[in-house]
PDB file of C-alpha atoms in Angstrom:
ATOM      1  CA  UNK A   1      11.649  38.410  57.512  1.00  0.00           C
ATOM      2  CA  UNK A   2      11.673  42.387  57.172  1.00  0.00           C
ATOM      3  CA  UNK A   3       8.753  43.091  60.078  1.00  0.00           C
ATOM      4  CA  UNK A   4       7.416  46.390  60.810  1.00  0.00           C
ATOM      5  CA  UNK A   5       5.131  46.239  64.212  1.00  0.00           C
ATOM      6  CA  UNK A   6       3.076  48.952  64.287  1.00  0.00           C
ATOM      7  CA  UNK A   7       1.118  49.915  67.906  1.00  0.00           C
ATOM      8  CA  UNK A   8      -1.169  52.291  68.161  1.00  0.00           C
ATOM      9  CA  UNK A   9       0.229  54.775  70.276  1.00  0.00           C
ATOM     10  CA  UNK A  10       3.790  54.263  69.089  1.00  0.00           C
ATOM     11  CA  UNK A  11       3.998  55.133  65.605  1.00  0.00           C
ATOM     12  CA  UNK A  12       1.312  58.607  64.212  1.00  0.00           C
ATOM     13  CA  UNK A  13       3.858  59.658  61.375  1.00  0.00           C
ATOM     14  CA  UNK A  14       1.494  60.890  58.635  1.00  0.00           C
ATOM     15  CA  UNK A  15       4.502  58.786  56.232  1.00  0.00           C
ATOM     16  CA  UNK A  16       3.406  55.772  55.082  1.00  0.00           C
ATOM     17  CA  UNK A  17       5.104  52.906  56.090  1.00  0.00           C
ATOM     18  CA  UNK A  18       7.151  49.865  53.837  1.00  0.00           C
ATOM     19  CA  UNK A  19       6.671  46.363  55.159  1.00  0.00           C
ATOM     20  CA  UNK A  20       7.039  42.346  54.268  1.00  0.00           C
ATOM     21  CA  UNK A  21       5.625  40.205  56.635  1.00  0.00           C
ATOM     22  CA  UNK A  22       4.806  36.471  55.973  1.00  0.00           C
ATOM     23  CA  UNK A  23       4.578  33.389  57.651  1.00  0.00           C
ATOM     24  CA  UNK A  24       4.560  34.925  61.488  1.00  0.00           C
ATOM     25  CA  UNK A  25       2.677  34.149  64.378  1.00  0.00           C
ATOM     26  CA  UNK A  26       1.813  36.805  67.290  1.00  0.00           C
ATOM     27  CA  UNK A  27       0.082  35.950  70.619  1.00  0.00           C
ATOM     28  CA  UNK A  28      -1.050  37.359  73.895  1.00  0.00           C
ATOM     29  CA  UNK A  29       0.564  36.504  77.309  1.00  0.00           C
ATOM     30  CA  UNK A  30      -2.652  33.756  77.582  1.00  0.00           C
ATOM     31  CA  UNK A  31      -1.348  32.753  74.219  1.00  0.00           C
ATOM     32  CA  UNK A  32      -4.311  33.540  72.134  1.00  0.00           C
ATOM     33  CA  UNK A  33      -3.398  34.426  68.453  1.00  0.00           C
ATOM     34  CA  UNK A  34      -3.235  38.516  67.807  1.00  0.00           C
ATOM     35  CA  UNK A  35      -3.289  40.822  64.905  1.00  0.00           C
ATOM     36  CA  UNK A  36       0.657  41.185  64.385  1.00  0.00           C
ATOM     37  CA  UNK A  37       0.246  44.626  62.295  1.00  0.00           C
ATOM     38  CA  UNK A  38      -2.671  47.193  62.704  1.00  0.00           C
ATOM     39  CA  UNK A  39      -2.557  50.446  60.475  1.00  0.00           C
ATOM     40  CA  UNK A  40      -3.023  54.176  62.505  1.00  0.00           C
ATOM     41  CA  UNK A  41      -5.698  55.339  60.209  1.00  0.00           C
ATOM     42  CA  UNK A  42      -5.849  58.300  62.546  1.00  0.00           C
ATOM     43  CA  UNK A  43      -2.884  60.181  61.275  1.00  0.00           C
ATOM     44  CA  UNK A  44      -3.140  59.140  57.910  1.00  0.00           C
ATOM     45  CA  UNK A  45      -0.749  57.324  57.324  1.00  0.00           C
ATOM     46  CA  UNK A  46      -1.180  53.450  55.227  1.00  0.00           C
ATOM     47  CA  UNK A  47       1.206  50.346  55.071  1.00  0.00           C
ATOM     48  CA  UNK A  48       2.666  49.630  51.947  1.00  0.00           C
ATOM     49  CA  UNK A  49       3.256  45.908  50.980  1.00  0.00           C
ATOM     50  CA  UNK A  50       6.668  45.697  49.926  1.00  0.00           C
ATOM     51  CA  UNK A  51       7.613  42.852  47.446  1.00  0.00           C
ATOM     52  CA  UNK A  52       9.231  39.814  48.974  1.00  0.00           C
ATOM     53  CA  UNK A  53      12.433  39.480  50.807  1.00  0.00           C
ATOM     54  CA  UNK A  54      13.525  43.184  50.242  1.00  0.00           C
ATOM     55  CA  UNK A  55      16.823  43.872  51.499  1.00  0.00           C
ATOM     56  CA  UNK A  56      17.523  39.847  51.303  1.00  0.00           C
ATOM     57  CA  UNK A  57      21.277  38.456  51.450  1.00  0.00           C
ATOM     58  CA  UNK A  58      21.417  35.567  48.429  1.00  0.00           C
ATOM     59  CA  UNK A  59      21.195  32.517  49.850  1.00  0.00           C
ATOM     60  CA  UNK A  60      20.011  33.002  53.322  1.00  0.00           C
ATOM     61  CA  UNK A  61      16.702  30.852  53.788  1.00  0.00           C
ATOM     62  CA  UNK A  62      14.107  31.268  56.046  1.00  0.00           C
ATOM     63  CA  UNK A  63      12.674  28.849  58.345  1.00  0.00           C
ATOM     64  CA  UNK A  64       8.876  28.047  58.223  1.00  0.00           C
ATOM     65  CA  UNK A  65       7.556  29.724  60.964  1.00  0.00           C
ATOM     66  CA  UNK A  66       6.238  26.156  62.395  1.00  0.00           C
ATOM     67  CA  UNK A  67       9.896  25.201  62.691  1.00  0.00           C
ATOM     68  CA  UNK A  68      11.525  28.273  64.324  1.00  0.00           C
ATOM     69  CA  UNK A  69      10.744  27.699  67.794  1.00  0.00           C
ATOM     70  CA  UNK A  70      12.278  24.215  67.994  1.00  0.00           C
ATOM     71  CA  UNK A  71      15.334  25.418  65.937  1.00  0.00           C
ATOM     72  CA  UNK A  72      16.244  28.487  68.513  1.00  0.00           C
ATOM     73  CA  UNK A  73      15.053  26.440  71.410  1.00  0.00           C
ATOM     74  CA  UNK A  74      17.774  23.138  69.939  1.00  0.00           C
ATOM     75  CA  UNK A  75      20.531  25.327  68.743  1.00  0.00           C
ATOM     76  CA  UNK A  76      20.508  29.100  70.435  1.00  0.00           C
ATOM     77  CA  UNK A  77      23.642  29.776  72.944  1.00  0.00           C
ATOM     78  CA  UNK A  78      27.554  29.236  72.231  1.00  0.00           C
ATOM     79  CA  UNK A  79      27.594  25.997  73.368  1.00  0.00           C
ATOM     80  CA  UNK A  80      23.854  24.063  72.725  1.00  0.00           C
ATOM     81  CA  UNK A  81      26.063  21.186  73.167  1.00  0.00           C
ATOM     82  CA  UNK A  82      26.951  21.794  76.445  1.00  0.00           C
ATOM     83  CA  UNK A  83      24.537  23.863  78.554  1.00  0.00           C
ATOM     84  CA  UNK A  84      25.077  24.668  81.827  1.00  0.00           C
ATOM     85  CA  UNK A  85      22.307  24.959  84.278  1.00  0.00           C
ATOM     86  CA  UNK A  86      21.317  28.263  83.685  1.00  0.00           C
ATOM     87  CA  UNK A  87      21.308  27.556  79.812  1.00  0.00           C
ATOM     88  CA  UNK A  88      19.161  24.307  81.051  1.00  0.00           C
ATOM     89  CA  UNK A  89      16.651  26.553  82.994  1.00  0.00           C
ATOM     90  CA  UNK A  90      16.075  29.021  80.188  1.00  0.00           C
ATOM     91  CA  UNK A  91      15.408  26.338  77.634  1.00  0.00           C
ATOM     92  CA  UNK A  92      12.980  24.670  79.920  1.00  0.00           C
ATOM     93  CA  UNK A  93      10.609  27.560  81.147  1.00  0.00           C
ATOM     94  CA  UNK A  94      10.886  28.617  77.302  1.00  0.00           C
ATOM     95  CA  UNK A  95       9.575  25.583  76.413  1.00  0.00           C
ATOM     96  CA  UNK A  96       7.157  25.789  79.236  1.00  0.00           C
ATOM     97  CA  UNK A  97       5.834  29.167  78.630  1.00  0.00           C
ATOM     98  CA  UNK A  98       6.921  29.829  82.331  1.00  0.00           C
ATOM     99  CA  UNK A  99       9.812  31.965  81.537  1.00  0.00           C
ATOM    100  CA  UNK A 100       9.561  35.653  83.033  1.00  0.00           C
ATOM    101  CA  UNK A 101      11.716  38.802  82.769  1.00  0.00           C
ATOM    102  CA  UNK A 102      14.948  38.793  85.892  1.00  0.00           C
ATOM    103  CA  UNK A 103      15.476  42.266  87.426  1.00  0.00           C
ATOM    104  CA  UNK A 104      18.810  40.712  88.902  1.00  0.00           C
ATOM    105  CA  UNK A 105      21.314  37.837  89.233  1.00  0.00           C
ATOM    106  CA  UNK A 106      19.341  36.725  92.457  1.00  0.00           C
ATOM    107  CA  UNK A 107      16.156  36.393  90.864  1.00  0.00           C
ATOM    108  CA  UNK A 108      18.261  33.652  88.610  1.00  0.00           C
ATOM    109  CA  UNK A 109      20.146  32.530  91.799  1.00  0.00           C
ATOM    110  CA  UNK A 110      22.766  34.428  91.957  1.00  0.00           C
ATOM    111  CA  UNK A 111      26.351  34.024  90.222  1.00  0.00           C
ATOM    112  CA  UNK A 112      27.661  30.315  89.658  1.00  0.00           C
ATOM    113  CA  UNK A 113      31.179  29.644  91.944  1.00  0.00           C
ATOM    114  CA  UNK A 114      33.279  28.950  89.464  1.00  0.00           C
ATOM    115  CA  UNK A 115      36.479  26.570  90.376  1.00  0.00           C
ATOM    116  CA  UNK A 116      39.715  28.278  90.071  1.00  0.00           C
ATOM    117  CA  UNK A 117      41.548  27.224  86.868  1.00  0.00           C
ATOM    118  CA  UNK A 118      44.849  28.005  86.425  1.00  0.00           C
ATOM    119  CA  UNK A 119      47.933  27.185  84.087  1.00  0.00           C
ATOM    120  CA  UNK A 120      51.631  28.812  83.556  1.00  0.00           C
ATOM    121  CA  UNK A 121      51.729  30.480  80.502  1.00  0.00           C
ATOM    122  CA  UNK A 122      54.482  28.883  77.575  1.00  0.00           C
ATOM    123  CA  UNK A 123      54.895  31.395  75.183  1.00  0.00           C
ATOM    124  CA  UNK A 124      57.089  28.909  72.683  1.00  0.00           C
ATOM    125  CA  UNK A 125      53.114  27.101  72.642  1.00  0.00           C
ATOM    126  CA  UNK A 126      51.743  30.040  71.034  1.00  0.00           C
ATOM    127  CA  UNK A 127      52.378  31.564  68.333  1.00  0.00           C
ATOM    128  CA  UNK A 128      51.875  35.280  69.556  1.00  0.00           C
ATOM    129  CA  UNK A 129      51.350  37.473  66.324  1.00  0.00           C
ATOM    130  CA  UNK A 130      48.024  35.538  66.128  1.00  0.00           C
ATOM    131  CA  UNK A 131      47.158  34.780  69.771  1.00  0.00           C
ATOM    132  CA  UNK A 132      47.172  30.932  68.324  1.00  0.00           C
ATOM    133  CA  UNK A 133      48.077  27.576  69.489  1.00  0.00           C
ATOM    134  CA  UNK A 134      51.061  26.330  68.080  1.00  0.00           C
ATOM    135  CA  UNK A 135      50.512  22.907  66.769  1.00  0.00           C
ATOM    136  CA  UNK A 136      52.029  20.209  68.914  1.00  0.00           C
ATOM    137  CA  UNK A 137      55.229  18.879  67.932  1.00  0.00           C
ATOM    138  CA  UNK A 138      54.238  15.344  65.811  1.00  0.00           C
ATOM    139  CA  UNK A 139      50.883  16.695  65.571  1.00  0.00           C
TER     140      UNK A 139
END
């Protein structure tokens, strides 16, 4: 959904803010529920509720909030079916709520050591206009 979180001190406009928010959860660092939206009435701005799903692509259906976390943890990443040790650690820490900001690669165990790979380039095996492999003979 379209969320506009207005935190005191971050938005002091006297203009009204348009927003649609539905089926959201917000927690503090201790896991306690917190208000997702507050109005900055000091400066005269108001939150104006918009109808559901304005600026919404046709055919896009949101997941209910109760399903989002598990969906993201299961499906996030370039290859969720083939996660390396770093990806697995990130998902494990997210599930446990123990993740933290990593300020350098050393905080995460350093750069991985990759095995060297080599293969002789055969231009006949490639369509060089599209840079895609040609079908193997008989394939």
